[in-house]
Structures are given as C-alpha cells and as structure tokens.
Short mmCIF file of C-alpha atoms and ligand atoms in Angstrom, two decimals:
data_model
loop_
_atom_site.label_atom_id
_atom_site.label_comp_id
_atom_site.label_asym_id
_atom_site.label_seq_id
_atom_site.Cartn_x
_atom_site.Cartn_y
_atom_site.Cartn_z
CA MET A 1 -0.02 0.00 0.24
CA GLU A 2 2.66 2.24 0.92
CA LYS A 3 4.52 1.40 -2.40
CA LEU A 4 1.26 2.25 -4.46
CA TRP A 5 0.88 5.43 -2.43
CA SER A 6 4.19 6.89 -3.40
CA LYS A 7 3.84 5.68 -7.14
CA LEU A 8 0.53 7.36 -7.35
CA SER A 9 1.87 10.58 -5.37
CA SER A 10 5.34 10.88 -7.27
CA ARG A 11 3.60 10.76 -10.94
CA VAL A 12 1.22 13.78 -10.03
CA ASN A 13 4.24 15.70 -8.43
CA GLU A 14 5.88 14.93 -11.62
CA GLU A 15 3.42 16.02 -13.95
CA LEU A 16 3.00 19.33 -11.70
CA ASN A 17 7.05 20.10 -12.11
CA ALA A 18 7.53 18.85 -15.50
CA SER A 19 4.84 20.68 -17.31
CA THR A 20 4.66 24.14 -14.96
CA ASP A 21 6.77 26.22 -12.40
CA ILE A 22 3.66 26.19 -10.58
CA THR A 23 4.09 23.95 -7.46
CA VAL A 24 1.97 25.79 -5.34
CA THR A 25 -1.71 26.26 -5.43
CA VAL A 26 -3.54 29.29 -4.49
CA ARG A 27 -5.25 27.96 -1.27
CA GLY A 28 -2.13 26.49 -0.26
CA THR A 29 -0.17 29.44 -0.67
CA LEU A 30 -2.70 31.64 0.93
CA SER A 31 -3.11 29.50 4.30
CA MET A 32 1.02 29.75 4.57
CA LEU A 33 0.53 33.30 4.41
CA MET A 34 -2.09 33.14 7.35
CA GLN A 35 0.52 31.15 9.46
CA ASN A 36 2.99 33.97 9.24
CA ILE A 37 0.33 36.82 10.71
CA ASN A 38 1.50 38.22 14.04
CA PRO A 39 -1.02 37.03 17.05
CA GLU A 40 0.16 40.22 18.87
CA ASP A 41 -0.81 42.53 16.02
CA GLN A 42 -4.40 43.86 17.13
CA ARG A 43 -5.49 44.98 13.96
CA PRO A 44 -7.98 43.01 11.84
CA VAL A 45 -6.57 41.10 9.03
CA LEU A 46 -6.66 42.45 5.49
CA SER A 47 -7.11 40.06 2.82
CA LEU A 48 -6.62 41.62 -0.69
CA SER A 49 -6.00 38.06 -1.99
CA HIS A 50 -9.62 36.56 -3.07
CA GLY A 51 -11.67 36.85 -5.65
CA ASP A 52 -14.91 36.27 -4.05
CA PRO A 53 -17.30 38.98 -4.07
CA GLY A 54 -19.88 36.78 -2.24
CA ALA A 55 -17.69 37.42 0.94
CA PHE A 56 -18.75 40.58 0.81
CA SER A 57 -21.87 42.49 2.21
CA CYS A 58 -21.66 45.33 -0.38
CA PHE A 59 -21.83 42.85 -3.54
CA ARG A 60 -24.76 41.01 -1.61
CA THR A 61 -26.10 39.21 -4.51
CA SER A 62 -30.07 40.41 -5.81
CA HIS A 63 -33.30 40.10 -4.16
CA THR A 64 -34.56 38.21 -7.22
CA ALA A 65 -31.86 35.60 -6.99
CA GLU A 66 -32.47 35.16 -3.49
CA GLN A 67 -36.28 34.81 -3.97
CA ALA A 68 -36.00 32.43 -6.62
CA VAL A 69 -34.15 30.40 -4.57
CA VAL A 70 -36.57 30.30 -1.75
CA ASP A 71 -39.44 29.59 -4.62
CA ALA A 72 -37.81 26.88 -5.75
CA LEU A 73 -37.26 25.32 -2.74
CA ARG A 74 -40.50 25.56 -1.02
CA SER A 75 -42.28 24.50 -4.44
CA ALA A 76 -40.97 20.85 -3.44
CA LYS A 77 -40.70 20.00 -7.20
CA PHE A 78 -36.81 19.96 -6.83
CA ASN A 79 -36.13 17.30 -3.98
CA CYS A 80 -35.10 14.46 -6.00
CA TYR A 81 -32.09 13.50 -8.05
CA ALA A 82 -31.48 15.97 -11.38
CA PRO A 83 -30.66 14.47 -15.06
CA PHE A 84 -26.91 14.07 -14.90
CA VAL A 85 -26.88 16.89 -17.51
CA GLY A 86 -29.13 19.60 -15.73
CA ILE A 87 -32.86 19.75 -15.33
CA LEU A 88 -34.16 21.14 -18.72
CA PRO A 89 -35.65 24.17 -17.97
CA ALA A 90 -32.32 25.12 -16.26
CA ARG A 91 -30.59 24.28 -19.54
CA ARG A 92 -33.00 26.14 -21.53
CA ALA A 93 -32.29 29.11 -19.38
CA VAL A 94 -28.34 28.92 -19.99
CA ALA A 95 -29.25 28.54 -23.57
CA ASP A 96 -31.18 31.57 -24.07
CA TYR A 97 -28.65 33.82 -21.65
CA LEU A 98 -25.73 32.96 -23.52
CA SER A 99 -28.06 33.46 -27.24
CA ARG A 100 -28.69 36.79 -26.39
CA ASP A 101 -24.87 37.49 -27.21
CA LEU A 102 -24.67 35.48 -30.03
CA PRO A 103 -25.40 35.39 -33.67
CA TYR A 104 -27.00 32.29 -33.57
CA LYS A 105 -29.25 30.31 -31.09
CA LEU A 106 -27.82 27.48 -28.83
CA SER A 107 -30.23 24.98 -28.07
CA PRO A 108 -30.69 23.31 -24.55
CA ASP A 109 -28.89 19.97 -25.79
CA ASP A 110 -25.67 22.48 -26.13
CA VAL A 111 -25.75 23.20 -22.03
CA TYR A 112 -24.44 20.93 -19.40
CA ILE A 113 -25.33 22.17 -15.92
CA THR A 114 -22.38 21.77 -13.46
CA SER A 115 -21.51 22.50 -9.70
CA GLY A 116 -19.78 25.81 -10.49
CA CYS A 117 -17.15 26.45 -13.40
CA ALA A 118 -14.82 24.44 -11.07
CA GLN A 119 -16.75 21.59 -12.00
CA ALA A 120 -16.70 22.69 -15.42
CA MET A 121 -13.38 22.80 -15.98
CA GLU A 122 -12.49 19.58 -14.50
CA VAL A 123 -14.98 17.86 -16.88
CA ILE A 124 -13.35 19.88 -19.51
CA VAL A 125 -9.91 18.42 -18.70
CA ARG A 126 -10.94 14.97 -18.41
CA VAL A 127 -12.46 15.12 -21.38
CA VAL A 128 -9.75 16.31 -23.90
CA ALA A 129 -7.02 14.33 -21.94
CA SER A 130 -5.66 11.43 -23.59
CA PRO A 131 -2.20 9.98 -23.43
CA GLY A 132 0.42 12.21 -25.02
CA ALA A 133 -2.10 15.44 -25.71
CA ASN A 134 -1.11 18.59 -24.18
CA ILE A 135 -3.14 21.86 -23.92
CA LEU A 136 -2.19 25.62 -24.02
CA LEU A 137 -2.83 27.40 -21.02
CA PRO A 138 -2.38 31.28 -20.62
CA ARG A 139 0.36 32.45 -18.01
CA PRO A 140 -0.38 34.32 -15.77
CA GLY A 141 -3.42 32.17 -15.27
CA PHE A 142 -5.81 30.33 -12.74
CA PRO A 143 -3.30 27.52 -11.23
CA ASN A 144 -6.50 25.32 -10.66
CA TYR A 145 -6.19 24.42 -14.12
CA GLU A 146 -2.72 23.27 -13.80
CA ALA A 147 -3.53 21.31 -10.52
CA LEU A 148 -6.36 19.40 -13.03
CA CYS A 149 -4.09 19.03 -15.92
CA ALA A 150 -1.48 17.34 -13.50
CA PHE A 151 -4.19 15.14 -12.10
CA SER A 152 -5.27 13.94 -15.69
CA HIS A 153 -2.25 13.30 -16.92
CA LEU A 154 -2.73 16.23 -19.85
CA GLU A 155 0.53 17.71 -20.74
CA ILE A 156 0.58 21.82 -20.29
CA ARG A 157 2.15 24.08 -22.48
CA HIS A 158 1.94 27.68 -21.68
CA TYR A 159 1.48 31.12 -23.96
CA ASP A 160 2.41 34.04 -22.41
CA LEU A 161 0.01 37.28 -21.81
CA LEU A 162 1.65 40.36 -23.03
CA PRO A 163 1.63 43.20 -20.23
CA ASP A 164 2.86 45.93 -22.66
CA ASN A 165 0.30 44.84 -24.70
CA ASN A 166 -2.87 45.10 -22.30
CA TRP A 167 -2.14 41.32 -21.47
CA GLU A 168 -2.90 40.05 -24.73
CA VAL A 169 -2.29 36.41 -25.90
CA ASP A 170 1.54 36.18 -27.66
CA LEU A 171 -0.44 34.42 -31.07
CA GLU A 172 3.08 33.74 -32.17
CA ALA A 173 3.90 31.95 -29.23
CA VAL A 174 0.54 30.01 -29.13
CA LYS A 175 1.40 28.51 -32.97
CA GLU A 176 5.43 27.66 -31.90
CA LEU A 177 3.61 25.60 -28.81
CA ALA A 178 1.29 23.88 -31.01
CA ASP A 179 1.88 20.36 -32.30
CA GLU A 180 -0.19 17.23 -33.59
CA ASN A 181 -0.78 16.42 -30.13
CA THR A 182 -2.23 19.77 -28.96
CA VAL A 183 -6.01 19.64 -28.41
CA ALA A 184 -7.17 22.84 -26.95
CA VAL A 185 -6.41 26.21 -26.35
CA LEU A 186 -7.65 28.25 -23.01
CA VAL A 187 -8.76 31.51 -23.16
CA VAL A 188 -9.78 33.55 -19.65
CA ASN A 189 -11.97 36.16 -20.71
CA PRO A 190 -12.66 38.65 -18.96
CA GLY A 191 -9.24 38.00 -17.62
CA SER A 192 -8.36 36.31 -14.40
CA PRO A 193 -5.78 37.42 -12.77
CA CYS A 194 -4.89 40.56 -14.80
CA GLY A 195 -8.30 42.36 -15.51
CA ASN A 196 -8.18 42.85 -18.94
CA VAL A 197 -10.47 42.26 -21.31
CA PHE A 198 -10.04 41.25 -25.04
CA SER A 199 -11.31 43.06 -28.31
CA TYR A 200 -13.37 41.92 -30.48
CA GLU A 201 -10.70 41.65 -33.10
CA HIS A 202 -8.17 40.20 -30.63
CA LEU A 203 -10.58 37.38 -29.87
CA LYS A 204 -11.22 36.92 -33.88
CA LYS A 205 -7.69 36.63 -34.18
CA ILE A 206 -7.33 33.83 -31.43
CA ALA A 207 -10.09 32.12 -33.09
CA GLU A 208 -8.40 32.38 -36.56
CA THR A 209 -5.14 30.94 -34.75
CA ALA A 210 -6.72 28.03 -33.38
CA LYS A 211 -8.39 27.10 -36.62
CA GLU A 212 -5.31 27.01 -38.25
CA LEU A 213 -3.57 25.06 -35.50
CA GLY A 214 -6.94 22.51 -35.87
CA ILE A 215 -7.68 23.01 -32.29
CA LEU A 216 -10.31 23.70 -29.89
CA VAL A 217 -11.03 26.97 -27.90
CA VAL A 218 -11.87 26.53 -24.52
CA ALA A 219 -13.26 29.87 -23.19
CA ASP A 220 -13.66 30.07 -19.41
CA GLU A 221 -16.07 33.06 -19.21
CA VAL A 222 -16.78 33.08 -15.40
CA TYR A 223 -16.50 36.67 -15.15
CA GLY A 224 -18.75 37.41 -18.39
CA HIS A 225 -20.46 40.56 -18.04
CA LEU A 226 -18.29 42.00 -15.34
CA THR A 227 -16.78 44.51 -17.52
CA PHE A 228 -16.00 48.45 -16.79
CA GLY A 229 -13.58 49.60 -19.16
CA SER A 230 -13.65 50.83 -23.04
CA ASN A 231 -13.84 47.22 -24.23
CA PRO A 232 -16.77 45.47 -23.87
CA PHE A 233 -17.20 41.36 -22.97
CA VAL A 234 -17.79 39.57 -26.38
CA PRO A 235 -18.28 36.12 -25.80
CA MET A 236 -15.78 33.66 -27.69
CA GLY A 237 -18.46 31.92 -28.82
CA VAL A 238 -19.79 34.35 -31.54
CA PHE A 239 -16.72 33.03 -33.38
CA ALA A 240 -17.90 29.43 -33.29
CA SER A 241 -18.23 29.46 -37.13
CA ILE A 242 -14.80 29.54 -37.71
CA VAL A 243 -13.46 27.36 -34.67
CA PRO A 244 -15.62 24.99 -32.22
CA VAL A 245 -15.77 26.71 -29.04
CA ILE A 246 -16.42 25.41 -25.47
CA THR A 247 -17.71 27.77 -22.90
CA LEU A 248 -17.73 27.33 -19.29
CA GLY A 249 -19.46 30.24 -16.85
CA SER A 250 -21.28 30.06 -13.70
CA ILE A 251 -23.48 32.54 -11.87
CA SER A 252 -20.63 32.67 -8.80
CA LYS A 253 -18.68 36.16 -9.86
CA ARG A 254 -21.59 37.90 -11.86
CA TRP A 255 -24.29 37.46 -9.03
CA ALA A 256 -21.94 37.04 -6.37
CA VAL A 257 -22.91 33.61 -4.81
CA THR A 258 -19.80 31.34 -5.04
CA GLY A 259 -21.23 29.39 -2.62
CA TRP A 260 -24.66 28.38 -4.82
CA ARG A 261 -22.39 26.15 -6.95
CA ILE A 262 -24.12 26.32 -10.11
CA GLY A 263 -22.47 26.72 -13.88
CA TRP A 264 -22.24 25.16 -17.31
CA ILE A 265 -20.56 23.85 -19.89
CA VAL A 266 -21.87 24.51 -23.50
CA THR A 267 -20.76 23.74 -26.80
CA CYS A 268 -20.70 26.96 -29.26
CA ASP A 269 -20.96 24.86 -32.33
CA PRO A 270 -23.37 26.21 -34.96
CA THR A 271 -21.45 23.95 -37.73
CA GLY A 272 -22.07 20.54 -36.17
CA THR A 273 -18.06 20.04 -35.54
CA LEU A 274 -18.25 19.63 -31.98
CA GLN A 275 -21.01 16.59 -32.16
CA GLN A 276 -19.26 14.47 -34.74
CA SER A 277 -16.14 15.06 -32.77
CA LYS A 278 -17.68 13.01 -30.17
CA ILE A 279 -16.97 15.36 -27.37
CA ALA A 280 -20.65 16.03 -26.44
CA GLU A 281 -20.73 11.79 -25.93
CA TYR A 282 -17.52 12.27 -23.99
CA ILE A 283 -18.89 15.41 -21.56
CA LYS A 284 -21.85 12.83 -20.85
CA ALA A 285 -20.46 9.99 -20.06
CA TYR A 286 -17.98 11.95 -17.44
CA LEU A 287 -20.74 14.16 -16.11
CA ASN A 288 -22.86 10.56 -15.96
CA ILE A 289 -20.35 9.45 -13.02
CA ILE A 290 -20.14 12.67 -10.85
CA SER A 291 -22.23 14.50 -8.49
CA ASP A 292 -24.62 17.04 -9.82
CA PRO A 293 -25.38 20.57 -8.73
CA VAL A 294 -28.13 20.86 -6.36
CA THR A 295 -31.52 20.29 -7.62
CA PHE A 296 -33.56 23.07 -6.25
CA ILE A 297 -30.69 25.97 -7.40
CA GLN A 298 -31.41 24.20 -11.00
CA GLY A 299 -34.98 24.94 -10.37
CA ALA A 300 -34.16 28.58 -9.44
CA LEU A 301 -31.64 29.42 -12.40
CA LEU A 302 -34.55 30.35 -14.89
CA ASP A 303 -35.57 33.26 -12.70
CA ILE A 304 -31.84 33.96 -11.68
CA LEU A 305 -30.66 34.17 -15.10
CA GLU A 306 -34.02 36.16 -16.62
CA LYS A 307 -36.12 38.21 -13.70
CA THR A 308 -32.25 40.04 -12.27
CA GLU A 309 -32.95 43.28 -12.59
CA ALA A 310 -30.58 45.81 -14.61
CA ASP A 311 -30.18 47.68 -11.16
CA PHE A 312 -28.33 45.08 -9.64
CA PHE A 313 -26.00 44.27 -12.71
CA SER A 314 -25.38 48.12 -12.94
CA LYS A 315 -24.71 48.33 -9.05
CA SER A 316 -22.29 46.15 -8.75
CA ILE A 317 -20.37 47.09 -12.01
CA SER A 318 -20.30 50.81 -10.56
CA LEU A 319 -18.39 49.32 -7.41
CA LEU A 320 -16.01 47.42 -9.04
CA ARG A 321 -14.93 50.49 -11.56
CA GLU A 322 -14.45 52.37 -7.80
CA THR A 323 -12.55 49.61 -5.91
CA SER A 324 -10.33 48.99 -9.10
CA GLU A 325 -9.50 52.52 -9.06
CA ILE A 326 -8.88 53.06 -5.54
CA LEU A 327 -6.59 50.17 -6.07
CA CYS A 328 -4.89 51.32 -9.11
CA ASP A 329 -4.41 55.09 -8.21
CA ARG A 330 -3.24 54.33 -4.81
CA ILE A 331 -0.59 51.58 -6.08
CA GLN A 332 0.94 54.06 -8.10
CA GLU A 333 1.66 55.94 -5.15
CA ILE A 334 3.76 53.22 -4.15
CA PRO A 335 7.09 53.80 -5.57
CA CYS A 336 8.23 49.94 -5.92
CA LEU A 337 5.24 49.07 -7.24
CA ASN A 338 3.42 49.50 -10.67
CA CYS A 339 0.36 48.41 -12.33
CA PRO A 340 0.90 48.20 -16.14
CA THR A 341 -2.60 48.57 -17.31
CA LYS A 342 -5.76 49.72 -15.91
CA PRO A 343 -8.53 46.36 -15.32
CA GLU A 344 -11.64 46.79 -17.44
CA GLY A 345 -12.65 43.57 -15.45
CA ALA A 346 -13.21 40.67 -13.45
CA VAL A 347 -11.87 41.42 -10.02
CA PHE A 348 -7.84 41.09 -9.95
CA ILE A 349 -4.75 43.45 -11.07
CA MET A 350 -1.21 42.13 -11.43
CA VAL A 351 1.07 44.49 -9.97
CA GLU A 352 4.93 44.10 -10.68
CA LEU A 353 7.26 44.09 -8.08
CA ASP A 354 10.61 45.96 -8.05
CA VAL A 355 12.61 44.36 -5.33
CA SER A 356 15.86 46.31 -6.18
CA VAL A 357 14.33 49.60 -4.86
CA LEU A 358 13.70 47.34 -1.38
CA LYS A 359 16.23 45.97 1.41
CA GLY A 360 15.81 42.98 3.06
CA ILE A 361 13.06 41.54 0.31
CA ASP A 362 14.29 38.71 -1.94
CA ASP A 363 11.28 38.21 -4.05
CA ASP A 364 7.51 38.37 -4.40
CA MET A 365 7.22 35.42 -1.94
CA ASP A 366 9.55 36.90 0.52
CA PHE A 367 7.69 40.31 0.27
CA CYS A 368 3.79 38.37 0.72
CA ILE A 369 5.25 36.60 3.74
CA LYS A 370 7.00 39.73 5.68
CA LEU A 371 3.35 41.97 4.55
CA ALA A 372 1.88 39.16 6.21
CA LYS A 373 3.79 39.03 9.50
CA GLU A 374 4.30 43.43 9.90
CA GLU A 375 1.05 44.86 8.81
CA SER A 376 -1.73 41.24 8.46
CA VAL A 377 -2.13 42.15 4.86
CA ILE A 378 -2.34 38.91 3.02
CA VAL A 379 -1.68 39.29 -1.01
CA LEU A 380 -0.93 36.79 -3.26
CA PRO A 381 2.49 36.44 -4.74
CA GLY A 382 3.21 36.29 -8.55
CA VAL A 383 4.73 32.98 -8.64
CA THR A 384 1.57 31.51 -7.65
CA VAL A 385 0.09 32.40 -10.89
CA GLY A 386 3.07 31.97 -13.06
CA LEU A 387 4.59 35.16 -12.95
CA LYS A 388 7.52 35.75 -10.39
CA ASN A 389 8.34 39.25 -8.64
CA TRP A 390 4.63 40.38 -9.52
CA LEU A 391 1.30 40.52 -7.09
CA ARG A 392 -2.45 39.63 -7.59
CA ILE A 393 -4.50 41.95 -5.78
CA SER A 394 -7.94 42.22 -5.67
CA PHE A 395 -10.60 44.44 -5.90
CA SER A 396 -13.54 42.54 -5.20
CA VAL A 397 -13.05 43.98 -1.48
CA ASP A 398 -15.22 46.67 0.41
CA ALA A 399 -13.49 50.17 -0.47
CA ILE A 400 -12.88 50.59 3.52
CA PRO A 401 -10.86 47.65 3.81
CA LEU A 402 -9.31 48.18 0.38
CA GLU A 403 -7.98 51.51 1.30
CA ASP A 404 -6.69 50.15 4.87
CA GLY A 405 -4.67 47.71 3.00
CA ILE A 406 -3.07 49.58 0.51
CA GLU A 407 -2.14 52.20 3.22
CA ARG A 408 -0.66 49.45 5.34
CA ILE A 409 1.18 48.43 2.06
CA LYS A 410 2.63 51.67 1.48
CA VAL A 411 3.97 51.83 4.90
CA PHE A 412 5.31 48.63 4.82
CA CYS A 413 7.44 49.64 1.40
CA GLN A 414 8.50 52.72 2.98
CA ARG A 415 9.93 50.78 5.64
CA HIS A 416 11.62 48.53 3.58
CA ALA A 417 12.98 51.33 1.14
CA LYS A 418 16.37 51.52 0.49
C1 LIG B 1 -13.78 32.05 -9.65
C2 LIG B 1 -13.43 31.26 -10.98
C3 LIG B 1 -13.88 30.15 -11.64
C4 LIG B 1 -14.75 28.81 -10.42
O1 LIG B 1 -15.66 29.20 -10.72
P1 LIG B 1 -17.14 28.88 -9.71
O2 LIG B 1 -18.27 28.99 -10.30
O3 LIG B 1 -17.01 29.61 -8.49
O4 LIG B 1 -16.72 27.13 -9.43
C5 LIG B 1 -13.63 29.55 -12.81
N1 LIG B 1 -12.42 30.27 -13.54
C6 LIG B 1 -11.69 31.27 -12.81
C7 LIG B 1 -11.05 32.24 -14.16
C8 LIG B 1 -11.94 31.82 -11.72
O5 LIG B 1 -11.75 33.30 -11.36
#
C-alpha cells in the first residue's frame, strides 16, 4: 500500500513539476501566508487576495435571485435527483441567456449544468486528456487548471499574456507551442488574474489561430459581463463558426453567489463540428459518474437568469469600477509597485514588484510573507499564478478595507525602502 501511494503521488508531482513551474496552489499559498500573521497584532487581518465578491456585503446578490431560490425550494418540485446533464428548464435558461450575445441560437442540448465553473473545468480537462495530448494555458493564469491537468496527466504548455500589450495573447507563441498532439487552447476572458478584457478583433485572431492549428478553443467566461472599461464583453462563442468553442461559465461571480455552486459547459457549435467529434458523448459520459449540482438551485436558475433587475448589475459594475480605480491610483503612489494597465473587468490586477529598490526583500514570495507578518495584510505572490516578482491583488473588496490594506502596504514599502 505504501509503495502504491508513493508511486501515485510521485506521478502527479512529476506532472506538475514537468509541465509547469507552479508547484503551489492559491489556497496552499494563502494558508501558508495566514500562518505568518503575527497574533500580537491587534489590527484586523486584511485579505486582498480573494476573488470572492460573495464574501462582502456590498456585493450582496439581488433579492430576485434569493427569492428564486426560496420559491424553488418551497415548491417541493426539486427534492429529487436531477438528470446528469441538468434539468431541462435550467439548460434552456442558460441557452437563452447566452444566445442573447450570439449571432445564432444555442439549444438546450448544447448546455450541461455543473457544480460551478470549477466542475465545468474539471469535466473539460478530463474529456480532452488522452495519452500524449497537450493543452495550451495562459501565463499568468488560474492555477486550478494546472492542477487539474496534472491529475489528468494532460501535458501543459504555457503561452504568455503580454503586459505591455494589454495582456493580449502572444499568438506567435501559441503557434510555436502547438503540435499535432495539442487538443485545445484555453482563453480566460474577462481575464483572471490580469483584469483585462479582449477586444472583438483580438478574440477573432485567437479563433483564426486555433483554426489554423486545428485545435479547440475552451473559453472560461466565469467573469462574463463583469466589465467596466472601453472593451465590452464579447463571448468567444461569437467566433464559433470559425473554430469550435466550448464555453465554461457560472453565476458565481456576476451574481456574487460563489457558494451556490451552479455553472455550465456549453458547446458553441453552429457548424456541428463538436457533435461529430464525439466530445458531447464524452462530456455526458463523464457527467454521468460525478455529482450533480443541487437540484433546487437548478430549479431557481431560470428566474435568476431572466428576472434579475438591471439595477443589480449596474450597481455591482460601478462598485467594481470604483474599487479598481482606488486600487490602481493608490498603488501608483508606491514607488516599488507598478500596475502596467488599468483593469477593465473581472476582480484582480497584476502589480509588478521592483525588489531592487527594497532592502531585505528577496522576491514576491518573501514580500508577501513579510507583509503578512508585519502588517497583517494578505496579497498573493505572482509566482503562484505563474509570474515571479508580481503580486495579484483583488478589488472585489469593500472600499474601506481595501484603502486600509493599501495604506499598510505603502507603510511596509516605505519601511523597507533602500
Ligand atoms: C472563480 C473562477 C472559477 C470557478 O468558478 P466557480 O463557479 O466558483 O466554480 C473558474 N475560473 C476562473 C478564472 C475563476 O476565477
């Protein structure tokens, strides 16, 4: 047993180390940072590391969404198992919701309901993984993809997002990385962790590049519609006539209900290529063996997607615009930190750290550990998301703790300035 265990764990570790320099997960790093908090410090711990609007009262979800869940629960119609692909009204609701932004109409058969976007990610990684296959992932990125690929023995190849180019995809790198074993390229838009939003033209170029390479586009659009800059949100599915697109999403971020665990996989397939490729069959086969999202939340989905007032959305967008501006403006006051582009969406920015002007700080990890110790502030070292000597900072935080946190970071940097 001992022998078997060590064989299994070393295989996963090998995969993680061989395919990526990310050897730590976000949660692992954050709990390590929390252990560095000084218990003598009387001030509250300020966490600017989480992208969880559901944790703050200012982002509280709409009354309509809460009422939809109450109604679904009380109807007693949703106490049983759901079909493994999701209940039909929920599938139809997602198809209609996403079709609003597409030049064609999705059918409920294109939609698979999952336990949040996280499970949608898991299913897709499982489905495309096969011996020898590889997938192209963005750097910086969302490290759960790396971990999922490692567990599925799917080789990872990283392409860069370019900070001086509004975090656009390095398309030349994508072309060089791909070979005959490449199955897909992942695109996260609106971007996590960079807060960028791709333009229509750039998305089209990504689709054309994928077509040229003969690979699938997997579009993580969990932050869909959470945009507040000059580029509007354009779903990748708009370009599905160029290349097959599988869209992943959820209500977690737009509705600030990360705990409700409802998301989707959608095959955007106006030309029928995906249906022919058997991928739909594999998705169903895998969904058949894993746990379904709670049935009464599925029962509430139609009302959540259709009836939520425009007011709720505009309020959360203006909050995010406001907190992102506070964050960017105040960061620029700190000489060792630089935010190359203003965020236009999602909930994080990437901030470049110049350790050469600091004394006694080796790198981003060291910065974050000492910041936790001395100031009780938690921010994520960039190395965790693939970029050494950067920091990932969240602005889906109440404005007051956000301002306090930045003030403490400023004091910390002054104390350590050369
Ligand atoms: C939060 C997040 C997810 C997971 O979303 P859930 O719906 O909460 O499972 C997936 N991808 C990215 C990029 C995220 O930030």
